Coordinates of C-alpha atoms and ligand atoms in Angstrom, one line a residue:
Chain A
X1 CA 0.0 0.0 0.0
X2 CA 1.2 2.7 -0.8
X3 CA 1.6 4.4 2.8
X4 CA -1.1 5.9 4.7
X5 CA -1.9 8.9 2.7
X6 CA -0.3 12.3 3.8
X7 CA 2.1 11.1 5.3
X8 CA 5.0 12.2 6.1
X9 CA 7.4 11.1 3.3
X10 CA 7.0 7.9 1.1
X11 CA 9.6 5.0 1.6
X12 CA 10.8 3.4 -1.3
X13 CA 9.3 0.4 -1.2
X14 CA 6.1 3.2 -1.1
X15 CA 7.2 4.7 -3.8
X16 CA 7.7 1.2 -6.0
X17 CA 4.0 1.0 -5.0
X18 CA 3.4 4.3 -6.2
X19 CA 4.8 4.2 -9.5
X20 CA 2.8 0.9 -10.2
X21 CA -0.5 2.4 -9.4
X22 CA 0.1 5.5 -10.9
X23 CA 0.9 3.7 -14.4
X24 CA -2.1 1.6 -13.7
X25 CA -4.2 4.8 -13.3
X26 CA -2.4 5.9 -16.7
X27 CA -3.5 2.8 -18.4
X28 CA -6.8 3.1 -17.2
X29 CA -6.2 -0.3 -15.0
X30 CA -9.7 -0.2 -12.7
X31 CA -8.2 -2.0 -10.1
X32 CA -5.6 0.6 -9.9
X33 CA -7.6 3.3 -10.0
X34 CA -10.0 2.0 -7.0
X35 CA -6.5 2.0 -5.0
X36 CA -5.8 5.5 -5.7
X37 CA -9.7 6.5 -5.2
X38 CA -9.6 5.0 -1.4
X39 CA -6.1 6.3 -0.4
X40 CA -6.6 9.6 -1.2
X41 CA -9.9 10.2 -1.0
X42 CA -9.9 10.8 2.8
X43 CA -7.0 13.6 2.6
X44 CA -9.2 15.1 -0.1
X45 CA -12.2 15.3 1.0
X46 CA -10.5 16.4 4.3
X47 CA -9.1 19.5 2.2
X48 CA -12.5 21.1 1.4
X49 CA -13.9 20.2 4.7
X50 CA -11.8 23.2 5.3
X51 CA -13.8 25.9 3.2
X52 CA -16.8 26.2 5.7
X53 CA -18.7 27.2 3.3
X54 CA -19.5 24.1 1.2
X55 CA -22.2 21.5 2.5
X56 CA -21.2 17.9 2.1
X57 CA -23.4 17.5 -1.3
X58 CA -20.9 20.2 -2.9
X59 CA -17.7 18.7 -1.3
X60 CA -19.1 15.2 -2.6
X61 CA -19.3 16.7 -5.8
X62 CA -16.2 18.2 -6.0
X63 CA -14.3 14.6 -4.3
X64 CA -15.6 13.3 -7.4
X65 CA -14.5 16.2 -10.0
X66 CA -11.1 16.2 -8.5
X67 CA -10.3 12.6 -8.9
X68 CA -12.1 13.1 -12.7
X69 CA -9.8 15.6 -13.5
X70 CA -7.2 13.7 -11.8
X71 CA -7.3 10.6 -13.8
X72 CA -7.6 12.0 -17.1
X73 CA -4.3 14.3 -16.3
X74 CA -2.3 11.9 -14.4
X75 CA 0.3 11.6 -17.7
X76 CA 1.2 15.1 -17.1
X77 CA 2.7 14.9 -13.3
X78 CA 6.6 15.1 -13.5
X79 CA 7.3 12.8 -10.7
X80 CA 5.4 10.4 -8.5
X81 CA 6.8 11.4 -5.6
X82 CA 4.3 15.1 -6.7
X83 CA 1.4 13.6 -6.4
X84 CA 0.1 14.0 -3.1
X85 CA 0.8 17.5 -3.7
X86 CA -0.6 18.1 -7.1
X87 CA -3.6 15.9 -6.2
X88 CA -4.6 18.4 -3.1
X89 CA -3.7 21.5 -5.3
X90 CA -6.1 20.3 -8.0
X91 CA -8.8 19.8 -4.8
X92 CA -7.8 23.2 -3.3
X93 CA -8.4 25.3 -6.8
X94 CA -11.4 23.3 -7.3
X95 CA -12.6 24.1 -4.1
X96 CA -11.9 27.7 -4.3
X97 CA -13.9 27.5 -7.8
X98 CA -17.0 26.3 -6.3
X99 CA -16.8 28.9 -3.2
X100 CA -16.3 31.5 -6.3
X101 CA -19.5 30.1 -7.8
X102 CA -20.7 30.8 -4.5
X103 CA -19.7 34.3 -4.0
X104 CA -20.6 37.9 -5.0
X105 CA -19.3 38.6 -8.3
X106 CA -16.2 41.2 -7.1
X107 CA -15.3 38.4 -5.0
X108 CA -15.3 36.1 -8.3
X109 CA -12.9 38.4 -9.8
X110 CA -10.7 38.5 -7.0
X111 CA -10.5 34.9 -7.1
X112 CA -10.2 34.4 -10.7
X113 CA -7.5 36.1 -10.6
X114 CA -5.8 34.2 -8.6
X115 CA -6.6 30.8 -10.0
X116 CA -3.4 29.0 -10.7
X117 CA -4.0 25.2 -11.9
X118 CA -1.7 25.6 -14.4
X119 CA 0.7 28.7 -13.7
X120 CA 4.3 28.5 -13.5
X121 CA 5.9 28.1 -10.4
X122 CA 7.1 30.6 -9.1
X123 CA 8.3 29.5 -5.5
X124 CA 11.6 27.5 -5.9
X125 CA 12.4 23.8 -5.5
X126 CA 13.9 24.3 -2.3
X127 CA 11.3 25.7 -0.4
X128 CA 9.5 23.0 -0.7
X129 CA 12.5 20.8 0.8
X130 CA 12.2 22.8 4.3
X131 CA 8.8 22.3 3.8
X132 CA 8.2 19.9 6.7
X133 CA 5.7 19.0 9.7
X134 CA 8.2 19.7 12.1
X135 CA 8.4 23.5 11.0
X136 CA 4.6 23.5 10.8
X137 CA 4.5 22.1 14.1
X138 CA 6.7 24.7 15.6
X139 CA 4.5 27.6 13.7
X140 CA 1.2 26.4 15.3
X141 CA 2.8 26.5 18.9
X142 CA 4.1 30.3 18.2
X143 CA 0.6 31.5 17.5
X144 CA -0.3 33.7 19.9
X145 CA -3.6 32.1 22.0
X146 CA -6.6 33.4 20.2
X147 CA -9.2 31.7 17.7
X148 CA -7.0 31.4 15.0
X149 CA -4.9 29.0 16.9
X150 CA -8.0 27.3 18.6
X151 CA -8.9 26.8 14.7
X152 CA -6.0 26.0 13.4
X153 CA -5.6 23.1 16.4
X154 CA -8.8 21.8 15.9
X155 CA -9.1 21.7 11.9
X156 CA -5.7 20.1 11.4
X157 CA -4.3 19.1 14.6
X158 CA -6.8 17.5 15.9
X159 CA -8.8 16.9 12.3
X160 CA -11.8 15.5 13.6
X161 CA -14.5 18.0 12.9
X162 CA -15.4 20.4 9.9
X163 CA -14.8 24.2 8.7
X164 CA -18.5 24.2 9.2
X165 CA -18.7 22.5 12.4
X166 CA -16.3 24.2 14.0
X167 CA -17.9 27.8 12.8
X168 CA -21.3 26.0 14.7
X169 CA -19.0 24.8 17.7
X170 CA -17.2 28.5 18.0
X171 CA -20.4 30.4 16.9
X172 CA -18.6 32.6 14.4
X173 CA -19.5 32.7 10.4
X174 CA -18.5 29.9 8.0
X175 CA -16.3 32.2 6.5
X176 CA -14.7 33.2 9.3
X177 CA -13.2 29.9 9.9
X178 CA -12.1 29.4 6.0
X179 CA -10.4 32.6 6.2
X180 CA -8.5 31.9 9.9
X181 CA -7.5 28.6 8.4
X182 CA -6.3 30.3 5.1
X183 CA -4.7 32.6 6.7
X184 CA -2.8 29.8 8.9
X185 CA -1.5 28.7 5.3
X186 CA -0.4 32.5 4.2
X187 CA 2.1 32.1 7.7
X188 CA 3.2 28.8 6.5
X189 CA 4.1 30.4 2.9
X190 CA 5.7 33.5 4.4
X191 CA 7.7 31.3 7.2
X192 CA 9.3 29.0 3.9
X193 CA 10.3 32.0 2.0
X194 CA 12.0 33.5 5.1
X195 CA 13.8 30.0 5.8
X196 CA 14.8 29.7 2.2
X197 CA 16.0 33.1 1.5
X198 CA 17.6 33.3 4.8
X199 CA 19.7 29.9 4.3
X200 CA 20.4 31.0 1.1
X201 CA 22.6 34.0 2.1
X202 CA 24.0 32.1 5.2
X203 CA 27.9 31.7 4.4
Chain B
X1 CA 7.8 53.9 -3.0
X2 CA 5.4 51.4 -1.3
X3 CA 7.8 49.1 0.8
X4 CA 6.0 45.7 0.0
X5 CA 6.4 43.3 -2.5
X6 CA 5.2 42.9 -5.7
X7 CA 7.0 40.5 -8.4
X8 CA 9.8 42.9 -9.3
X9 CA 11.1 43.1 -5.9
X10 CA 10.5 38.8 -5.3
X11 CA 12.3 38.2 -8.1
X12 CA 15.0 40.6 -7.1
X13 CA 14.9 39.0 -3.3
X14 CA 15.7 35.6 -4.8
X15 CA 18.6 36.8 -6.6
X16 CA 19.9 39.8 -3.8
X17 CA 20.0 40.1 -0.1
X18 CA 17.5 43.0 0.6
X19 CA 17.7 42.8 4.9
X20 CA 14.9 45.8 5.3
X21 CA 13.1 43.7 3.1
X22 CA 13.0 40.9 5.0
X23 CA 12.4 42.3 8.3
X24 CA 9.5 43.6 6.7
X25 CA 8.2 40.0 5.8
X26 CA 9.1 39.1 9.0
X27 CA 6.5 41.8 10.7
X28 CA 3.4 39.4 9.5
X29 CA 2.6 42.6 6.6
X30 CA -0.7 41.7 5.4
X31 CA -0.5 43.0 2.5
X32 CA 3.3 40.8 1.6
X33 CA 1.4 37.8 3.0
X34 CA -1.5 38.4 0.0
X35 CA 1.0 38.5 -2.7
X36 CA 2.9 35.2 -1.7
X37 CA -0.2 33.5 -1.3
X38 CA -1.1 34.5 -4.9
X39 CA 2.2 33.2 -5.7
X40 CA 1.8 29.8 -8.1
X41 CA 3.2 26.7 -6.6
X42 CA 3.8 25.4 -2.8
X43 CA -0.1 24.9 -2.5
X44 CA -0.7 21.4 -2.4
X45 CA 2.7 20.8 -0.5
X46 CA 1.6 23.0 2.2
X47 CA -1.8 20.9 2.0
X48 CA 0.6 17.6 2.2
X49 CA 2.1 18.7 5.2
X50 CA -1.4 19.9 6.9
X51 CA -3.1 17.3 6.5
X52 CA -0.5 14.9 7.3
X53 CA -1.0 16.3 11.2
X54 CA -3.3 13.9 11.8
X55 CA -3.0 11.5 8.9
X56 CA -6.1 9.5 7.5
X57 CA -6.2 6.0 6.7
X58 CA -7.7 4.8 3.7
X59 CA -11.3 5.2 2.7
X60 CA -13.5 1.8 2.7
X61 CA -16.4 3.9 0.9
X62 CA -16.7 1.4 -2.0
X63 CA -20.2 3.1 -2.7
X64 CA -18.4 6.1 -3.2
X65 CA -15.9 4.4 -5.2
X66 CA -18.7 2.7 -7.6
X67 CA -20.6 6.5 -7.6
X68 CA -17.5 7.7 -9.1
X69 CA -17.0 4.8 -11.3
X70 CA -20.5 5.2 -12.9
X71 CA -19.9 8.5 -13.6
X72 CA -17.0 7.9 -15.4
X73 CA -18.6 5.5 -17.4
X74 CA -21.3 8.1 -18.5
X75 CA -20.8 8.8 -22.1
X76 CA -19.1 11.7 -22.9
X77 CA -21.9 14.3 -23.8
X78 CA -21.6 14.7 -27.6
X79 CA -21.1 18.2 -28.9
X80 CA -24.2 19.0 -30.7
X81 CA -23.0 19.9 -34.1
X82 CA -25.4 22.4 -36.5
X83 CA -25.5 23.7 -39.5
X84 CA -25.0 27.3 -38.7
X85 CA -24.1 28.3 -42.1
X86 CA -27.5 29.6 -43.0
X87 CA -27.7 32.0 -39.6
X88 CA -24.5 33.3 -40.5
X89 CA -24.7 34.6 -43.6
X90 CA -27.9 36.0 -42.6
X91 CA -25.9 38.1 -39.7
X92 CA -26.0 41.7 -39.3
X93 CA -24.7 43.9 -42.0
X94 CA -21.5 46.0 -40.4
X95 CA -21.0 43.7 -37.6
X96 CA -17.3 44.2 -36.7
X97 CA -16.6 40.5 -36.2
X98 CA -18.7 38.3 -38.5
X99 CA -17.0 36.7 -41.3
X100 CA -19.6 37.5 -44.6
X101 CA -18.7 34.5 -45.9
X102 CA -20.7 31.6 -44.1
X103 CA -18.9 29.1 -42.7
X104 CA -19.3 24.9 -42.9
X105 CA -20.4 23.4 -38.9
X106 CA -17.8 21.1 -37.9
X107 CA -18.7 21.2 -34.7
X108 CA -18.2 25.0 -33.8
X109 CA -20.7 25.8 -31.4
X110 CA -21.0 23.1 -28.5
X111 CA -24.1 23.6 -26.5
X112 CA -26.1 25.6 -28.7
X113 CA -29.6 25.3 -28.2
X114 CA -32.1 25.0 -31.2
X115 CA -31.0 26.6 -34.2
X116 CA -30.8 29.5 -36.3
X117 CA -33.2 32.2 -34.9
X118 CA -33.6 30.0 -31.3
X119 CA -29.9 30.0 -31.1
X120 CA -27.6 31.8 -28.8
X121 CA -24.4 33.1 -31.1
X122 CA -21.0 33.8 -29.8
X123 CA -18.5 34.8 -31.5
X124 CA -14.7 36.0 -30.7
X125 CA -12.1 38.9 -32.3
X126 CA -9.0 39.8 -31.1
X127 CA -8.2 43.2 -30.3
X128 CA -5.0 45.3 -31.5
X129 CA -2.8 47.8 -30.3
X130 CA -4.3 50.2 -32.6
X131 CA -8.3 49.1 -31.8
X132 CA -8.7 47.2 -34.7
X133 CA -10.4 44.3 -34.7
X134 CA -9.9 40.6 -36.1
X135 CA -12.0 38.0 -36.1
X136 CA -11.1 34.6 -34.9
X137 CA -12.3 31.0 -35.6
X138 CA -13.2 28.7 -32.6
X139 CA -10.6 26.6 -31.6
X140 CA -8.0 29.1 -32.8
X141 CA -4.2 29.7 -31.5
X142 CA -4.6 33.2 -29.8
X143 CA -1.1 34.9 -28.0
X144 CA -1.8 35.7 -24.4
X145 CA -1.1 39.2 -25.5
X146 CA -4.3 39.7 -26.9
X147 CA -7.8 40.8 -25.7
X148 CA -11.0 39.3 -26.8
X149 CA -14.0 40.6 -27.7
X150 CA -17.3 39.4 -28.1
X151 CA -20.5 40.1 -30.3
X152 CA -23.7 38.3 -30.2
X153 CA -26.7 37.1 -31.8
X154 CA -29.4 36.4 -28.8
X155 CA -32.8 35.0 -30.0
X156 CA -34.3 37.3 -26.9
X157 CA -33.8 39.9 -24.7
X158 CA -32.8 39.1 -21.1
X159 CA -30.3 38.5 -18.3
X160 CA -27.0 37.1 -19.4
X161 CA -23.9 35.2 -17.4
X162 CA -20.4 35.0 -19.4
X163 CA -17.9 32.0 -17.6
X164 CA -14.5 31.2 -18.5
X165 CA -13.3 28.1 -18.7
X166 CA -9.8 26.6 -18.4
X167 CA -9.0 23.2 -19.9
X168 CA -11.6 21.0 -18.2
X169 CA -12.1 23.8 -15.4
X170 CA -15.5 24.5 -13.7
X171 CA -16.7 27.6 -15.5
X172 CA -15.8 30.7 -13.1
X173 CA -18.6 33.4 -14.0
X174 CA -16.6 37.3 -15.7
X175 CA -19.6 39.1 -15.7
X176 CA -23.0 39.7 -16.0
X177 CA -25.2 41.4 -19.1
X178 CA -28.3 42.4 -20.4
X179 CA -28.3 40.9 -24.1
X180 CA -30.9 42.8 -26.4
X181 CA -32.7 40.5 -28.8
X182 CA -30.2 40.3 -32.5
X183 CA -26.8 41.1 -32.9
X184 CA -24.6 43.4 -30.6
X185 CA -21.2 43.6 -29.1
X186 CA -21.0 42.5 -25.6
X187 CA -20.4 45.8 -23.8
X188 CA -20.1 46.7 -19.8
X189 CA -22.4 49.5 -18.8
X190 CA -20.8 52.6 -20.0
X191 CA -17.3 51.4 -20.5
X192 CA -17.4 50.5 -23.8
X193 CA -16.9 46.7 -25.3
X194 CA -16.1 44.2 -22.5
X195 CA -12.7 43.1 -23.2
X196 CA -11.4 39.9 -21.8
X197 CA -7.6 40.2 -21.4
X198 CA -5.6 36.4 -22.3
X199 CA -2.9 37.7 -19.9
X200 CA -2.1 34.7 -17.6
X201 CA -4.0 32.1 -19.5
X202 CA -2.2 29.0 -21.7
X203 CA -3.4 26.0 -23.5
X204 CA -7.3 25.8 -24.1
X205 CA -9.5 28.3 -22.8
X206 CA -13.6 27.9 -23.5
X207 CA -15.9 31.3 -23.0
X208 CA -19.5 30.2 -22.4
X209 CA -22.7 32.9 -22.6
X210 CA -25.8 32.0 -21.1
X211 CA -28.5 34.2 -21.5
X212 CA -32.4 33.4 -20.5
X213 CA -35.5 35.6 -20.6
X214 CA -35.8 35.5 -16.4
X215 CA -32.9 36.3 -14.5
X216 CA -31.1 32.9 -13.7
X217 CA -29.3 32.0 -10.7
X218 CA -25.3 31.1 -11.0
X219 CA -25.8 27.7 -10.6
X220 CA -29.0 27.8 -12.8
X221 CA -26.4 28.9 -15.6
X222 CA -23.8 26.1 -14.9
X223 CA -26.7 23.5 -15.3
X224 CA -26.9 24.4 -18.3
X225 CA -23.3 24.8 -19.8
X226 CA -23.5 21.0 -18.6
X227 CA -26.5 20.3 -20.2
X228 CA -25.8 22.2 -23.2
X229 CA -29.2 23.9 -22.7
X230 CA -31.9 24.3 -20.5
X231 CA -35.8 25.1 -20.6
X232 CA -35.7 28.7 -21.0
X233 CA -32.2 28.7 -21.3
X234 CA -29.1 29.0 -23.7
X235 CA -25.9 28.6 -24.1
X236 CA -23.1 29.4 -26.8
X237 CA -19.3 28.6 -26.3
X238 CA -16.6 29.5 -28.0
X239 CA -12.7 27.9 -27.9
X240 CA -9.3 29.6 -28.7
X241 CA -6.7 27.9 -27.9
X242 CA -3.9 30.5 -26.2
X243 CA -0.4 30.2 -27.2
X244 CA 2.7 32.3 -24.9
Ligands
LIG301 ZN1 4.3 44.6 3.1

């Protein structure tokens, strides 16, 4: 199997497992493509439980668009060890597409704008090396006590519960909780351009 | 000079140690924060690493697993192919963008909904430096340099939603219009023609108008992209296919 999903870092013998389904997907192999369905499908769906917004008809919908979309573009991913992360950026975009649908249409252009399935990338390889759940560990515990941190804790920490539930559970709007939560992953995108820019310069 | 950053001074950051700079990031600037969130790329690792806080162990939903097979097994919805040649030709005299000479249907307009006088008609030119304007086929190779703009033929008057569509993208709504019944160029209030800048976009990019006699809800006018059509209801779509 090819590791629990999300986690951590693949083995080898994970990634040998990885390869083969991912060419099975490729070839349209059914068996391989039910794999890939169930290991992922948790960590996706998990993804746009975050955008409080969307009721679980919509995110149901959008599981099933992103693993569509997925499975016809497979050929294009440069490396298997990329998929976890190109899988959950197709589910992210998706899911800020359908909030879009959902919003005022200012907001649409905002977001629009900012669409990036296919953009080039411009944050560099490395960052994405000292990308890891140690740092994002340490980044949680520095938040000051507040509800950001109370939502960051319990949408990814202790990842039980929904954007939506925890909007009920903290009785603030559901778009209050997207927002904290997206706002969590603007820290975690400033704190890797610090670390890389800073080590870069380091003698 | 505004201290934050922008993609002049990113790029400039990679490549030269700017300290004030950095100290700046460092200070949580909200503004900074928006621009490297806009920033292409590190998404989905960031989503790897979140998630991966309290990892999930595979799904056993084989329902959902044979919901998603059946869907992929739905037949692709064929284009609906017409003979548009006849409206065409029969299109408004001193329109800016439609070709006199009719043109053979292989498949140009997906979607459209009845034909001639029932149909919805959208068609595409690209705008130069100098205003000029020059038609373009659907499915044509269009720079990212250019602008579109759009004229159409609307069987009524009514409420209208424009969506762009990237590759196999959901639709993401531009804009919203009043459509008079005939031909006219798509304009936004009192600005002039609605232009639609390729700036940004690669590969295959669909526009879709859907225009009803009611007002329609968004979701109303996605139906019926996917359905090609609705009671009440239609759609147009045009291609281009933008090249760097
Ligand atoms: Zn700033």
């Amino acid at each position: 199997m090819a590791g629990a999903a999300f986690s951590e870092s693949l083995t080898v013998t994970d990634r040998e497992e990885l390869v083969r389904l991912l060419d099975g997907v490729k070839r349209g192999d059914q068996a391989a493509c039910r794999q890939v369905y169930l290991t992922w499908r948790p960590g996706v769906l998990r993804l746009l439980e975050g955008f409080a917004q969307l009721d679980a008809d919509e995110r149901e919908d959008l599981v099933q668009e992103v693993f569509t979309r997925a499975f016809r573009a497979v050929g294009n991913l440069k490396s298997p060890e990329a998929f976890d992360g190109w899988l959950l950026s197709i589910a992210r975009n998706r899911g800020l597409s359908a909030l879009a649908r959902k919003a005022s249409r200012h907001e649409v252009r905002e977001r629009y704008a900012q669409e990036q399935d296919d953009a080039a990338e411009l944050i560099p390889e490395s960052a994405r090396l000292e990308l890891d759940i140690s740092m994002v560990r340490r980044l949680i515990e520095s938040l000051p006590e507040g509800p950001e941190k109370e939502t960051v804790r319990l949408f990814y920490v202790e990842g039980e519960l929904s954007a939506r539930e925890i909007a009920e559970r903290m009785g603030v709007g559901k778009s209050a909780v997207t927002m904290r939560l997206e706002r969590f992953r603007a820290r975690i995108r400033r704190q890797l351009m610090l670390d890389v820019l800073k080590r870069r310069w380091e003698p | 000079m505004s201290p934050h950053l922008d993609a002049a001074r990113w790029t400039a950051l990679q490549a030269t140690r700017d300290d004030a700079l950095l100290e700046h990031l460092a200070s949580g600037c909200e503004a900074c924060d928006a621009f490297l969130a806009a920033l292409p790329g590190a998404d989905g690792d960031i989503d790897r690493v979140l998630l991966s806080l309290a990892p999930r162990a595979p799904s056993t939903d084989e329902l959902a697993w044979a919901r998603f097979r059946r869907r992929q097994q739905q037949p692709a919805r064929r284009s609906l192919v017409f003979a548009v040649a006849a409206a065409l030709g029969l299109l408004v005299a001193g329109g800016l963008l439609w070709r006199a000479e009719p043109q053979v249907a292989v498949d140009p307009w997906t979607g459209l909904k009845g034909s001639g006088q029932d149909a919805l008609e959208l068609r595409a030119a690209v705008k130069g430096a100098r205003g000029a304007l020059t038609p373009i086929d659907d499915g044509q190779a269009v720079s990212s340099a250019a602008a579109l703009v759009f004229q159409v033929r609307s069987p009524m008057a009514g409420p209208a939603r424009l969506f762009i569509q990237r590759g196999d993208g959901v639709p993401v709504e531009l804009t919203q219009l009043g459509l008079v019944q005939g031909a006219q160029e798509l304009e936004r209030g009192d600005e002039g023609l609605l232009g639609f800048s390729l700036a940004g976009e690669r590969g295959p990019v669909s526009v879709w108008l859907v225009a009803a006699e009611v007002p329609m809800s968004v979701d109303t006018a996605l139906e019926a992209i996917k359905a090609g059509g609705d009671a009440g209801v239609v759609v147009a779509k045009l291609r281009v296919d933008v090249t760097p």
